[in-house]
Amino acid sequence: MRIAFAALILACAAALFAACLLGSTPMGADRVLAALALGGDHGDRLVVLHIRLPRALAAFAVGAALGASGAALQGLLRNPLAGPGVLGISAMASLGATGALYYGFAALSAWAMPAAAIMGAFAGTGLVALAALRTTSVVTLILIGVGLSSFAAAAMNLMMNLAPNPFSLADMINWMLGSVANRSLQDLGFAAPFLIAGLGILLASRRGLSALTLGEEAASGVGLNLRRQRLAIVIGAGLATGAAVALAGVIGFVGIVAPHIVRPMVDHDPARSLLPSALLAGLILVLADIGVRLMPTASELKLGVVAALVGAPAFVWIAMRRRSVHD
Amino acid sequence: MTERAAVEGLRSPAQGLCAQGLTLAAARATLVRGAAFHLRSGELVALLGPNGAGKTSLLRGAIGLMPRVSGWARIDGQDTDRMAPRHRARRLAYLPQNRPLAWPNPVRDVVALGRFSHGAALGRLRGADRQAVERALAACDLERLAGRSTATLSGGELARVHCARAFAAEAPLLIADEPVAELDPHHQFRVMDLIRDFVDQGGGALAVLHDVALARRYADRLIWMKDGRIVADGPPAETLSASRLAEIYAVRGRVEGDRVEMEGPL
């Protein structure tokens, strides 16, 4: 287990380095290392530090946020199909961010986009959590997620429908498809506080997720403060997902698939699955983004499109294999 | 009989779990009306009554998991409504009626969750936590199964896992809601033996049971409930009779010494 965790960290570091190494301008490892150490040629530094590294870090951060949120929501709702995307949280965050683009707030302040995305994520997570208080059926929660996603999609379509000019329409569409291309260190900086706060809250409250394995009644019996636990996960997942969506748009399913892979390796303990899920999801997105960049297509594929193309079938597979005993 | 409980409660109010005048409601229905009972260490109490009598509500209300309309409940003199869940869990282990396990965790991890209130984190058990978990595993004869996934266990084995989880807390009091439901007779005896051992070692246990003969055999005291009220509270010899069975369950029954027999519905 410890070895697997160390290997995962190494793999993440290697993937991030590979993301700095590979690209349309061929560059040797020595030149990349020099640029990373703030030395070397000015052009190299520009490419590595201002184009490739921020993009790779953004992919990793987005993956980590979604992976941790997914693992935490799965622990809270005690279901392997829960995740920020399925529960409609990503879509609501996306609606918030699209709203910021549509009304031009995004141009006014760099904080507008993350703030709007996080408000959307809070609205979504809050509604789902409210529903979770009334029902234990995860099917109901997922249906609510479907409803939230549909509503968010309709509202975003409305904004595109009413888009004042083709440029803002293209802006919105580009952003909605989900990508980490052309992200700057500043973009990262604006999302970082929310992302770090969200991840911090999730990690700090992860022990309660183990207790929830016993069901809510027994969990409060062994000493868990249920209300506080729910609140912490909802706020943590809302912050992290909102920050991820603000940074990259909607990237689906990685938040469900990564915890699913990690779970058997940590004895199915939701608390112990949190950190490895974050790392694995980050790794997956960094690798996927390298793939997207290297793929010889006429126009570059969007990361969100690729993630959904691979992730959605994986989601269906997980759902089909699940025995329907618990709901 | 509830007066007797009240008097005993007043005699040493700071000991064990004690409830007075407990009235509980959900939606608009009153589930429990003016219930008073106590549970001390060294006694095994069986809570008996038909479905819907309010047994589960009484337990949940008494330990602060359900809002009260009136009355109070205290553990060692402290109001359970105002106790932090963590502190309550250290004094009282609770085994609810529904015991779902969301994930196929290993047995040892589920048992270790009994140490949650002591700050234990799964996979990193230390010192007292580790010892308590090993003791609970041994007490419930689960050492051989400790590494097995709970998804592969039989109902009887799972029941022992849940008991071990409750014992691992090493709290002085135990409340078990239908601990032997859906178990075969052999495992019913085994689980009751475990609870009896816990009491013999100084614990206090309150268990909801539907098998009157089993309650007669194991319990020091029986609390009888019907329609949200406690109608009797006392040792089996005093409170168990054919007329009681008729009153509580609407069944024709025979009680002769240690033997209880149900003959049919009234």
PDB file of N, CA, C and O in Angstrom, chain A residues 255-290:
ATOM      1  N   GLY A 255     -13.789  12.173 -11.563  1.00  0.00           N
ATOM      2  CA  GLY A 255     -14.071  12.154 -10.134  1.00  0.00           C
ATOM      3  C   GLY A 255     -14.784  10.891  -9.679  1.00  0.00           C
ATOM      4  O   GLY A 255     -14.886  10.623  -8.489  1.00  0.00           O
ATOM      5  N   ILE A 256     -15.302  10.123 -10.608  1.00  0.00           N
ATOM      6  CA  ILE A 256     -15.952   8.854 -10.247  1.00  0.00           C
ATOM      7  C   ILE A 256     -15.012   7.694 -10.485  1.00  0.00           C
ATOM      8  O   ILE A 256     -14.909   6.776  -9.679  1.00  0.00           O
ATOM      9  N   VAL A 257     -14.305   7.774 -11.611  1.00  0.00           N
ATOM     10  CA  VAL A 257     -13.475   6.640 -12.012  1.00  0.00           C
ATOM     11  C   VAL A 257     -12.255   6.490 -11.093  1.00  0.00           C
ATOM     12  O   VAL A 257     -11.926   5.375 -10.676  1.00  0.00           O
ATOM     13  N   ALA A 258     -11.610   7.603 -10.738  1.00  0.00           N
ATOM     14  CA  ALA A 258     -10.387   7.501  -9.932  1.00  0.00           C
ATOM     15  C   ALA A 258     -10.647   6.850  -8.561  1.00  0.00           C
ATOM     16  O   ALA A 258      -9.952   5.903  -8.192  1.00  0.00           O
ATOM     17  N   PRO A 259     -11.664   7.293  -7.806  1.00  0.00           N
ATOM     18  CA  PRO A 259     -11.914   6.626  -6.518  1.00  0.00           C
ATOM     19  C   PRO A 259     -12.266   5.155  -6.693  1.00  0.00           C
ATOM     20  O   PRO A 259     -11.936   4.324  -5.836  1.00  0.00           O
ATOM     21  N   HIS A 260     -12.915   4.849  -7.816  1.00  0.00           N
ATOM     22  CA  HIS A 260     -13.296   3.461  -8.062  1.00  0.00           C
ATOM     23  C   HIS A 260     -12.065   2.562  -8.199  1.00  0.00           C
ATOM     24  O   HIS A 260     -12.057   1.429  -7.726  1.00  0.00           O
ATOM     25  N   ILE A 261     -11.032   3.099  -8.845  1.00  0.00           N
ATOM     26  CA  ILE A 261      -9.794   2.323  -9.011  1.00  0.00           C
ATOM     27  C   ILE A 261      -9.054   2.226  -7.680  1.00  0.00           C
ATOM     28  O   ILE A 261      -8.479   1.191  -7.347  1.00  0.00           O
ATOM     29  N   VAL A 262      -9.090   3.315  -6.919  1.00  0.00           N
ATOM     30  CA  VAL A 262      -8.308   3.374  -5.680  1.00  0.00           C
ATOM     31  C   VAL A 262      -8.916   2.499  -4.578  1.00  0.00           C
ATOM     32  O   VAL A 262      -8.195   1.844  -3.819  1.00  0.00           O
ATOM     33  N   ARG A 263     -10.231   2.451  -4.508  1.00  0.00           N
ATOM     34  CA  ARG A 263     -10.928   1.869  -3.361  1.00  0.00           C
ATOM     35  C   ARG A 263     -10.449   0.476  -2.953  1.00  0.00           C
ATOM     36  O   ARG A 263     -10.172   0.247  -1.774  1.00  0.00           O
ATOM     37  N   PRO A 264     -10.344  -0.478  -3.891  1.00  0.00           N
ATOM     38  CA  PRO A 264      -9.915  -1.816  -3.458  1.00  0.00           C
ATOM     39  C   PRO A 264      -8.515  -1.831  -2.841  1.00  0.00           C
ATOM     40  O   PRO A 264      -8.187  -2.702  -2.056  1.00  0.00           O
ATOM     41  N   MET A 265      -7.699  -0.831  -3.194  1.00  0.00           N
ATOM     42  CA  MET A 265      -6.319  -0.821  -2.694  1.00  0.00           C
ATOM     43  C   MET A 265      -6.227  -0.247  -1.289  1.00  0.00           C
ATOM     44  O   MET A 265      -5.185  -0.335  -0.649  1.00  0.00           O
ATOM     45  N   VAL A 266      -7.280   0.394  -0.807  1.00  0.00           N
ATOM     46  CA  VAL A 266      -7.235   0.974   0.546  1.00  0.00           C
ATOM     47  C   VAL A 266      -8.279   0.304   1.424  1.00  0.00           C
ATOM     48  O   VAL A 266      -8.847   0.918   2.328  1.00  0.00           O
ATOM     49  N   ASP A 267      -8.560  -0.972   1.153  1.00  0.00           N
ATOM     50  CA  ASP A 267      -9.538  -1.726   1.936  1.00  0.00           C
ATOM     51  C   ASP A 267     -10.914  -1.068   1.942  1.00  0.00           C
ATOM     52  O   ASP A 267     -11.633  -1.140   2.928  1.00  0.00           O
ATOM     53  N   HIS A 268     -11.254  -0.390   0.867  1.00  0.00           N
ATOM     54  CA  HIS A 268     -12.575   0.221   0.714  1.00  0.00           C
ATOM     55  C   HIS A 268     -12.892   1.241   1.792  1.00  0.00           C
ATOM     56  O   HIS A 268     -14.049   1.478   2.110  1.00  0.00           O
ATOM     57  N   ASP A 269     -11.856   1.837   2.361  1.00  0.00           N
ATOM     58  CA  ASP A 269     -12.082   2.866   3.373  1.00  0.00           C
ATOM     59  C   ASP A 269     -12.154   4.231   2.680  1.00  0.00           C
ATOM     60  O   ASP A 269     -11.184   4.672   2.081  1.00  0.00           O
ATOM     61  N   PRO A 270     -13.323   4.896   2.752  1.00  0.00           N
ATOM     62  CA  PRO A 270     -13.457   6.171   2.049  1.00  0.00           C
ATOM     63  C   PRO A 270     -12.453   7.216   2.529  1.00  0.00           C
ATOM     64  O   PRO A 270     -12.023   8.065   1.739  1.00  0.00           O
ATOM     65  N   ALA A 271     -12.079   7.172   3.798  1.00  0.00           N
ATOM     66  CA  ALA A 271     -11.129   8.167   4.297  1.00  0.00           C
ATOM     67  C   ALA A 271      -9.768   7.988   3.642  1.00  0.00           C
ATOM     68  O   ALA A 271      -9.153   8.944   3.185  1.00  0.00           O
ATOM     69  N   ARG A 272      -9.317   6.741   3.586  1.00  0.00           N
ATOM     70  CA  ARG A 272      -7.997   6.493   3.014  1.00  0.00           C
ATOM     71  C   ARG A 272      -7.993   6.621   1.492  1.00  0.00           C
ATOM     72  O   ARG A 272      -6.938   6.678   0.876  1.00  0.00           O
ATOM     73  N   SER A 273      -9.187   6.630   0.871  1.00  0.00           N
ATOM     74  CA  SER A 273      -9.216   6.716  -0.597  1.00  0.00           C
ATOM     75  C   SER A 273      -9.078   8.160  -1.084  1.00  0.00           C
ATOM     76  O   SER A 273      -8.801   8.410  -2.247  1.00  0.00           O
ATOM     77  N   LEU A 274      -9.236   9.124  -0.165  1.00  0.00           N
ATOM     78  CA  LEU A 274      -9.310  10.524  -0.577  1.00  0.00           C
ATOM     79  C   LEU A 274      -8.040  11.020  -1.275  1.00  0.00           C
ATOM     80  O   LEU A 274      -8.087  11.499  -2.419  1.00  0.00           O
ATOM     81  N   LEU A 275      -6.919  10.899  -0.596  1.00  0.00           N
ATOM     82  CA  LEU A 275      -5.673  11.449  -1.132  1.00  0.00           C
ATOM     83  C   LEU A 275      -5.214  10.709  -2.393  1.00  0.00           C
ATOM     84  O   LEU A 275      -4.918  11.346  -3.410  1.00  0.00           O
ATOM     85  N   PRO A 276      -5.180   9.354  -2.362  1.00  0.00           N
ATOM     86  CA  PRO A 276      -4.800   8.648  -3.596  1.00  0.00           C
ATOM     87  C   PRO A 276      -5.749   8.941  -4.755  1.00  0.00           C
ATOM     88  O   PRO A 276      -5.297   9.041  -5.899  1.00  0.00           O
ATOM     89  N   SER A 277      -7.043   9.119  -4.471  1.00  0.00           N
ATOM     90  CA  SER A 277      -7.990   9.440  -5.547  1.00  0.00           C
ATOM     91  C   SER A 277      -7.637  10.782  -6.175  1.00  0.00           C
ATOM     92  O   SER A 277      -7.695  10.941  -7.397  1.00  0.00           O
ATOM     93  N   ALA A 278      -7.286  11.743  -5.323  1.00  0.00           N
ATOM     94  CA  ALA A 278      -6.912  13.062  -5.832  1.00  0.00           C
ATOM     95  C   ALA A 278      -5.681  12.945  -6.727  1.00  0.00           C
ATOM     96  O   ALA A 278      -5.653  13.483  -7.848  1.00  0.00           O
ATOM     97  N   LEU A 279      -4.671  12.217  -6.260  1.00  0.00           N
ATOM     98  CA  LEU A 279      -3.437  12.081  -7.035  1.00  0.00           C
ATOM     99  C   LEU A 279      -3.702  11.346  -8.349  1.00  0.00           C
ATOM    100  O   LEU A 279      -3.236  11.763  -9.418  1.00  0.00           O
ATOM    101  N   LEU A 280      -4.476  10.243  -8.269  1.00  0.00           N
ATOM    102  CA  LEU A 280      -4.725   9.447  -9.469  1.00  0.00           C
ATOM    103  C   LEU A 280      -5.522  10.255 -10.493  1.00  0.00           C
ATOM    104  O   LEU A 280      -5.203  10.232 -11.694  1.00  0.00           O
ATOM    105  N   ALA A 281      -6.535  10.971 -10.028  1.00  0.00           N
ATOM    106  CA  ALA A 281      -7.332  11.763 -10.955  1.00  0.00           C
ATOM    107  C   ALA A 281      -6.465  12.847 -11.589  1.00  0.00           C
ATOM    108  O   ALA A 281      -6.574  13.127 -12.793  1.00  0.00           O
ATOM    109  N   GLY A 282      -5.573  13.452 -10.784  1.00  0.00           N
ATOM    110  CA  GLY A 282      -4.638  14.439 -11.334  1.00  0.00           C
ATOM    111  C   GLY A 282      -3.757  13.810 -12.395  1.00  0.00           C
ATOM    112  O   GLY A 282      -3.578  14.360 -13.486  1.00  0.00           O
ATOM    113  N   LEU A 283      -3.235  12.637 -12.074  1.00  0.00           N
ATOM    114  CA  LEU A 283      -2.368  11.921 -13.019  1.00  0.00           C
ATOM    115  C   LEU A 283      -3.108  11.624 -14.330  1.00  0.00           C
ATOM    116  O   LEU A 283      -2.584  11.854 -15.424  1.00  0.00           O
ATOM    117  N   ILE A 284      -4.339  11.131 -14.186  1.00  0.00           N
ATOM    118  CA  ILE A 284      -5.130  10.792 -15.380  1.00  0.00           C
ATOM    119  C   ILE A 284      -5.304  12.014 -16.275  1.00  0.00           C
ATOM    120  O   ILE A 284      -5.102  11.950 -17.492  1.00  0.00           O
ATOM    121  N   LEU A 285      -5.621  13.159 -15.664  1.00  0.00           N
ATOM    122  CA  LEU A 285      -5.864  14.348 -16.490  1.00  0.00           C
ATOM    123  C   LEU A 285      -4.582  14.879 -17.110  1.00  0.00           C
ATOM    124  O   LEU A 285      -4.593  15.353 -18.250  1.00  0.00           O
ATOM    125  N   VAL A 286      -3.474  14.796 -16.376  1.00  0.00           N
ATOM    126  CA  VAL A 286      -2.206  15.247 -16.968  1.00  0.00           C
ATOM    127  C   VAL A 286      -1.875  14.376 -18.181  1.00  0.00           C
ATOM    128  O   VAL A 286      -1.517  14.890 -19.256  1.00  0.00           O
ATOM    129  N   LEU A 287      -2.023  13.065 -18.015  1.00  0.00           N
ATOM    130  CA  LEU A 287      -1.740  12.157 -19.132  1.00  0.00           C
ATOM    131  C   LEU A 287      -2.712  12.396 -20.287  1.00  0.00           C
ATOM    132  O   LEU A 287      -2.312  12.434 -21.461  1.00  0.00           O
ATOM    133  N   ALA A 288      -3.999  12.556 -19.949  1.00  0.00           N
ATOM    134  CA  ALA A 288      -4.995  12.784 -21.003  1.00  0.00           C
ATOM    135  C   ALA A 288      -4.692  14.070 -21.752  1.00  0.00           C
ATOM    136  O   ALA A 288      -4.829  14.142 -22.983  1.00  0.00           O
ATOM    137  N   ASP A 289      -4.239  15.082 -21.010  1.00  0.00           N
ATOM    138  CA  ASP A 289      -3.946  16.362 -21.665  1.00  0.00           C
ATOM    139  C   ASP A 289      -2.718  16.250 -22.566  1.00  0.00           C
ATOM    140  O   ASP A 289      -2.668  16.878 -23.626  1.00  0.00           O
ATOM    141  N   ILE A 290      -1.730  15.444 -22.136  1.00  0.00           N
ATOM    142  CA  ILE A 290      -0.577  15.205 -23.018  1.00  0.00           C
ATOM    143  C   ILE A 290      -1.073  14.541 -24.302  1.00  0.00           C
ATOM    144  O   ILE A 290      -0.703  14.937 -25.418  1.00  0.00           O
TER     145      ILE A 290
END
